[in-house]
Every structure is written in structure tokens, then in C-alpha cells.
XYZ file of C-alpha atoms in Angstrom:
306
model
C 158.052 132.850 62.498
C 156.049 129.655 63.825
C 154.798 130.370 67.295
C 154.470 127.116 68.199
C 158.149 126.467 68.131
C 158.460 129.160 70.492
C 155.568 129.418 73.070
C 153.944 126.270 73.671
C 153.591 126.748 77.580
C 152.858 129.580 79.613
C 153.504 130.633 83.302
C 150.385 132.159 84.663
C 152.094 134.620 88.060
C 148.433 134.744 89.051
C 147.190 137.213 91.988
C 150.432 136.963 94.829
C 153.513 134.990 94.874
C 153.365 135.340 99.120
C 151.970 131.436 99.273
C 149.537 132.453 102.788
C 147.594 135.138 100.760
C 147.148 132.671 97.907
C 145.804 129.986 100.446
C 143.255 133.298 101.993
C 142.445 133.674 98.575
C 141.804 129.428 97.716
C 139.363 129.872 100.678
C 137.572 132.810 99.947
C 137.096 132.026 96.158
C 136.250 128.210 96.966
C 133.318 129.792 98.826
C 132.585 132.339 96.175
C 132.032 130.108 93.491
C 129.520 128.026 95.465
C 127.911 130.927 95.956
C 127.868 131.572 92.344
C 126.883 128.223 91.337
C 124.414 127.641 94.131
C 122.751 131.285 93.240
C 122.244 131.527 90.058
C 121.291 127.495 89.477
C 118.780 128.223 92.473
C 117.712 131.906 90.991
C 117.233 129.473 87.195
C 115.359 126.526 88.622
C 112.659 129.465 90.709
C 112.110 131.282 87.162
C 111.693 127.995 84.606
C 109.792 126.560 87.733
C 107.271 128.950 88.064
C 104.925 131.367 85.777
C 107.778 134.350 85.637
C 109.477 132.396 82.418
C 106.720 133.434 80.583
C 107.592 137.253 81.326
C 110.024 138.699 78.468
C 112.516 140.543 81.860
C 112.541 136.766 83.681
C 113.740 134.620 80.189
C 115.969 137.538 79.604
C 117.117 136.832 83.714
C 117.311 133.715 82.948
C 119.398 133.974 79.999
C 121.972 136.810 82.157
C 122.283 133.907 84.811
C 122.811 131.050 82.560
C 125.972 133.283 80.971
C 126.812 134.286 84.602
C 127.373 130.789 85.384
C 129.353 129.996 82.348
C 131.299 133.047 82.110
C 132.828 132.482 85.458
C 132.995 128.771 85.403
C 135.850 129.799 82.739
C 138.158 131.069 84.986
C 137.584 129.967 88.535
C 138.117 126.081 88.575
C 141.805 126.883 86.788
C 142.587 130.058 89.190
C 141.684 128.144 92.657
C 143.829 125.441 90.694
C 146.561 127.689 90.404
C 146.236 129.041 93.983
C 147.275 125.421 95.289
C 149.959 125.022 92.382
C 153.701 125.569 93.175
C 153.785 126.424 88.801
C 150.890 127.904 87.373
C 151.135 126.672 84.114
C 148.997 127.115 81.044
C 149.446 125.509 77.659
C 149.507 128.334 74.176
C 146.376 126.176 72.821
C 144.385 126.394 76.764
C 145.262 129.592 76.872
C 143.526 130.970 73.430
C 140.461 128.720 74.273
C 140.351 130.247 77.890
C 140.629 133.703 76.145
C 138.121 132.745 73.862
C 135.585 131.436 75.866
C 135.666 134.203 78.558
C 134.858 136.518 75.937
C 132.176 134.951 74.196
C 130.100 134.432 77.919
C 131.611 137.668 78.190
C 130.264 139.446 75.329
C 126.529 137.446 75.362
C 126.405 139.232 78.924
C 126.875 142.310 77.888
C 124.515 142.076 74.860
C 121.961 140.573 77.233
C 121.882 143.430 79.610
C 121.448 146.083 76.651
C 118.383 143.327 75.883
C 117.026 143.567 79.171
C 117.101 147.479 78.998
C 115.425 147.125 75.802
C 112.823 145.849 77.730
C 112.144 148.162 80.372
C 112.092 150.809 77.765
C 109.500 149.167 75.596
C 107.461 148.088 78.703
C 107.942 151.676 80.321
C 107.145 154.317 77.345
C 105.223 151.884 75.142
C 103.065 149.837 77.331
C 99.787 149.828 75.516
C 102.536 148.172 72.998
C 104.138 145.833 75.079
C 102.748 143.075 74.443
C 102.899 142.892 70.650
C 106.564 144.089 70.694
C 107.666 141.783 73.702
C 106.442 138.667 71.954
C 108.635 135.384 72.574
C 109.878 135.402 69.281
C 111.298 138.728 69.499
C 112.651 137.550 72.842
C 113.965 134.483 70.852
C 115.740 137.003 68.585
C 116.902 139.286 70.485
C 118.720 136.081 72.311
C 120.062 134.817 69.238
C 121.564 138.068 68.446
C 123.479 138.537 71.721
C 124.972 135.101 70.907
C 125.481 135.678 67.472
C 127.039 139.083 68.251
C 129.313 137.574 71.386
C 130.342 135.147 68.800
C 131.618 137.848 66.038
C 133.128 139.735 69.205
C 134.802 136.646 70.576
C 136.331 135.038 67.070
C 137.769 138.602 65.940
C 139.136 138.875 69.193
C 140.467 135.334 68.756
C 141.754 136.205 64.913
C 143.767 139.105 65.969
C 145.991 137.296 68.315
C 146.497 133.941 66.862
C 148.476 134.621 64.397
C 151.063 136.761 66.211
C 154.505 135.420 66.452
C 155.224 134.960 70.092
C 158.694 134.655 71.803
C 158.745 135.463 75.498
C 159.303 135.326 78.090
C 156.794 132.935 78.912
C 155.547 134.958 81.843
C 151.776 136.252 81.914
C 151.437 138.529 85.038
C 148.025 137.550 85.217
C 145.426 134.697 86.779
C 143.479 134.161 83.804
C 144.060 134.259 80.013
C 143.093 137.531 78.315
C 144.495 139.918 75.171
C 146.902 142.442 77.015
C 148.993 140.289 79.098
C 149.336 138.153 76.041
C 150.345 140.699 73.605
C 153.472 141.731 75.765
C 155.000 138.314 74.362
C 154.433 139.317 71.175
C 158.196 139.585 68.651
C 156.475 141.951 66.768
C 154.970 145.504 66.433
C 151.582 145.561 68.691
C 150.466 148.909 68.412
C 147.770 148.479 65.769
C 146.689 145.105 66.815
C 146.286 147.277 70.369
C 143.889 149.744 68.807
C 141.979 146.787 66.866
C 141.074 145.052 70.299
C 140.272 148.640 71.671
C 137.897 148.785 69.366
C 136.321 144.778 68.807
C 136.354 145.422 73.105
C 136.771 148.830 74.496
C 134.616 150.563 72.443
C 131.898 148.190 72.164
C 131.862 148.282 75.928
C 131.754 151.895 76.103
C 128.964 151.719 73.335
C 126.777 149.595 74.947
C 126.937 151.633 78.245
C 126.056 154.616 76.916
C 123.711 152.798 75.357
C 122.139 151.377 78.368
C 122.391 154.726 80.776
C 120.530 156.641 77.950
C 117.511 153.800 77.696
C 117.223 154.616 81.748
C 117.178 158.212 81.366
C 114.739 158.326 79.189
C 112.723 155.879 81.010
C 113.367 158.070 84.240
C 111.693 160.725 82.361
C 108.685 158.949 81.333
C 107.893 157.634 84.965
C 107.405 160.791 86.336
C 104.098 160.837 84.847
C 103.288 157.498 86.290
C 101.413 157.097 89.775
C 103.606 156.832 92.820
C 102.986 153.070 93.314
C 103.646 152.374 89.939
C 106.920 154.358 89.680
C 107.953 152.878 92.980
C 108.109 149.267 91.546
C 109.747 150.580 88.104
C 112.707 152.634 90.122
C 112.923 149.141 92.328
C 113.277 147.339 89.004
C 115.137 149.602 87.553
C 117.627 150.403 90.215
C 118.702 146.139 90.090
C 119.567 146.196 86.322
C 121.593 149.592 86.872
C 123.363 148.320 89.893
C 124.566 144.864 87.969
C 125.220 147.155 84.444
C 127.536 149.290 87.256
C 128.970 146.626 88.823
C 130.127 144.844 85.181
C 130.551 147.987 83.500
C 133.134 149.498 85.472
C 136.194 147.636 85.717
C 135.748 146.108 82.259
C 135.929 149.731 80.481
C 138.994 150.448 82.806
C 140.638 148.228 81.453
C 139.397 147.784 77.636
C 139.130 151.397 76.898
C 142.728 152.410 77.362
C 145.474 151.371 75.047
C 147.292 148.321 75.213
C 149.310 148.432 78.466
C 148.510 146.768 82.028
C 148.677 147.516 85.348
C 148.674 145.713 88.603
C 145.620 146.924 89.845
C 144.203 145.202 86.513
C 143.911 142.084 88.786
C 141.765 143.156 90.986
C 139.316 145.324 88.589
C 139.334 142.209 86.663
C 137.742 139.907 89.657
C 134.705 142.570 89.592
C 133.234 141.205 86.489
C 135.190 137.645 86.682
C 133.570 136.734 90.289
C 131.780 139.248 92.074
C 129.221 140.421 89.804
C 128.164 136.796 88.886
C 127.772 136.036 92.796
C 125.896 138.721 93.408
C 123.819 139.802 90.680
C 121.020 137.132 91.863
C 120.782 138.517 95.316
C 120.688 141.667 93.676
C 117.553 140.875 91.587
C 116.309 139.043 94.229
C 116.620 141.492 97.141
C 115.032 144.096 94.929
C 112.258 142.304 93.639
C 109.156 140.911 95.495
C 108.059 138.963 92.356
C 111.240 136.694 92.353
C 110.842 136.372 96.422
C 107.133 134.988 96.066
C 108.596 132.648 93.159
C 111.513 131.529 94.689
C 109.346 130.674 98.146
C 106.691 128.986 95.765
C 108.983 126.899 94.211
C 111.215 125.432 97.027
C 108.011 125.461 99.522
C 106.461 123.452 97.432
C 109.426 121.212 96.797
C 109.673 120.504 100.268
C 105.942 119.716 100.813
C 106.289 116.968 98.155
């Protein structure tokens, strides 16, 4: 059956149909995403701008904001789009390179973030090592994995829908493109193509965070040998890249990590790691860390001297 005889437009039903919550919601994510851009571009331009780019946890930083800023420049132009649309409308082809996109930025985040615990594990139980280990070509690597690995992630994910006969309705109780919603259009027998993207998403997800919350506990162990000023600042540092891992991890394994059905309340789990985590992840790493308050004073003090 040729798909594209059947579904060549799509009819996205987005967050509410009542038109006063959807203008709320124009408002609030209108200021959200300047907030987003404005954060991480300013939380960038401190870190390349000053001496903390040549520190392996800042050009990893760096690297988590960069994909911040893509990942949700993916969906939030088209959904504050939609919010002033009478049709929310989405064609096939936009829709599988929306999908695609969101998890490639998606996936290089996640990767990134088991990087940057990497990191702290090396520079917490092997610091006479750190040095050597930490060099900026490993940091190059480990960067061109995550991208590499997003990539694999993103094009499997990509390979197991496209060629799926679809034949409606054209409906997508959604506000952005992503796997489940589509694969209710599906003419055809899901069910294994379900546990395929449970495990190129759900797993890997799950993976990864356990993963990541083992790296801390060990390095939780190891710092109770260090001196109290020392452990202070590693629990501060610490306690940032757990609070973002949190804040992404969540929602995204509630909904990856079950089989292939949604749920309303997918919509709202979904704008954890689609908006809120990207806006505040750099006030997070800011609030919690004096070294990126001196730099980003430094920087913008200086630019207004000049």
C-alpha cells in the first residue's frame, strides 16, 4: 500500500481545543522560549568567552546547551504556531523530519549527560588521573560519539516508521510529531514495531539512567573520604547534573518505557523535557555553581566596560 496516496497531511489536535487556554498557553510559551533562547545563548557566550571552555565539565555544558537550544527550537516555533492556528496542520514529509530531528537533539542530550557523569566520576575517584584521561581529545570523542550514537538512535527510529502503510484518520492527538501518536494511523499490525521503538527508545533511556544514578553513587561513596570543603563543592556540582538528569529523565521514561499506547497526560509529561528542562537547566547550573557566576559577571562586566 503507498502511504503517500493516503496520508499526505496531518491534523495536529495539539494541547486544548478551548481557544482562551490555547491563547494562556501562546503567552506563556512565547515567554518560555525567550527564556530558553536568551539562557542558554547567554550561559554559551560566558563559557567560550572566558577560561571555563578549557575545563572538560564546561565544553561538555556547552555542548548540553547547544542541544538544549536545538532540541527545543524543533518543536516550539510550530506549537506557538499552532496555538494561533484555527487548523493545525502538518504535512506526512514535516512530520517525519520533525520526528526525526527531535530525536536526534534528543538522543545527543541524553548521551551528553551520561558524558558529563563520566566526568565527575573520572575527576572524583581518579583525580591524580584526571588530567591524562580528561584530555580534549577524549572530550572530542566522547562528543562525537553522543552524535554519532543520537544519529543511529534517531535514523532507526526514523526506519521503523517510514515504511508503514498509513490510512487514518488523519488526526494526531498531539502538539508535536513523535512515534506513538503516529503509529495509531498505522493499516497494519503495530505490535512489534511497538516493542522495536521500546527498545531503540525506552530502554536506552532506562539504560542510560541507571547508568548515570550508579556513576553518582559511587561517586557519593568516594567523597566521604574527601575534606568537608571539598565535598561541599562536589555535592553542589553534583546535585545540578542530578537535578537536570531528573528533570529529563522522568517524563521521557514514562512515556518510552511502556508499550505502545498514549495517554492524555502524555502532553503534559512531554513539555518537561520539550520546554522546561531546556529553560531551566542554565539557571540550574548557574544557581549552583559559583564558577559560572564569576564567569558570567566577567564576561558581560567586561562587555559593558568596553
Amino acid at each position: 500500500m503507498d502511504q503517500s496516496n493516503n496520508v499526505t497531511v496531518l491534523f495536529l489536535l495539539g494541547l486544548s481545543k478551548n481557544k482562551n487556554i490555547e491563547m494562556l498557553c501562546f503567552v506563556l510559551f512565547l515567554f518560555c522560549y525567550i527564556a530558553i533562547c536568551g539562557g542558554n545563548l547567554l550561559f554559551m557566550i560566558s563559557i567560550m568567552c572566558s577560561q571555563l571552555i578549557e575545563q572538560p565539565m564546561y565544553f561538555f555544558l556547552n555542548y548540553h546547551s547547544l542541544s538544549d537550544l536545538c532540541s527545543t527550537s524543533t518543536v516550539t516555533p510550530k506549537l506557538m504556531t499552532d496555538l494561533l492556528a484555527e487548523r493545525k496542520t502538518i504535512s506526512y514529509s514535516n512530520y517525519m523530519t520533525q520526528l526525526f530531528t527531535t530525536h536526534l537533539f534528543g538522543g545527543v542530550e541524553i548521551f551528553i549527560l551520561t558524558g558529563m557523569a563520566y566526568d565527575h566520576y573520572v575527576a572524583m575517584c581518579k583525580p591524580l588521573h584526571y588530567t591524562v584521561i580528561m584530555s580534549r581529545e577524549r572530550c572530542h570523542a566522547i562528543i562525537t560519539a553522543c552524535c554519532t550514537g543520537a544519529l543511529i538512535h534517531s535514523a532507526s527510529q526514523f526506519l521503523l516508521i517510514i515504511f508503514l502503510p498509513f490510512c487514518g484518520p488523519n488526526e494526531i492527538d498531539h502538539y508535536f510529531c513523535d512515534v506513538y501518536p503516529l503509529l495509531k494511523l498505522a493499516c497494519t499490525d503495530t505490535y512489534r514495531i511497538g516493542l522495536l521503538v521500546i527498545v531503540n527508545s525506552g530502554l536506552i533511556a532506562l539504560m542510560t539512567f541507571v547508568i548515570l544514578m550508579v556513576s553518582y553513587f559511587l561517586i557519593l561513596c568516594t567523597l566521604r573520604a574527601y575534606p568537608a570543603e571539598s565535598r561541599s563543592k562536589a555535592l553542589s556540582t553534583c546535585t545540578s547534573h542530578v537535578t537536570v538528569v531528573v528533570l529529563f529523565f522522568a517524563p521521557a521514561l514514562f512515556i518510552y518505557i511502556r508499550p505502545a499506547t498514549t495517554f492524555p497526560e502524555d502532553k503534559v509529561f512531554a513539555l518537561f523535557y520539550t520546554i522546561i528542562a531546556p529553560m531551566f537547566d542554565p539557571l540550574i547550573y548557574t544557581l549552583r555553581n559559583r564558577e559560572t557566576k564569576n564567569a558570567l559577571s566577567k564576561v558581560w562586566c567586561r562587555h559593558k566596560q568596553i
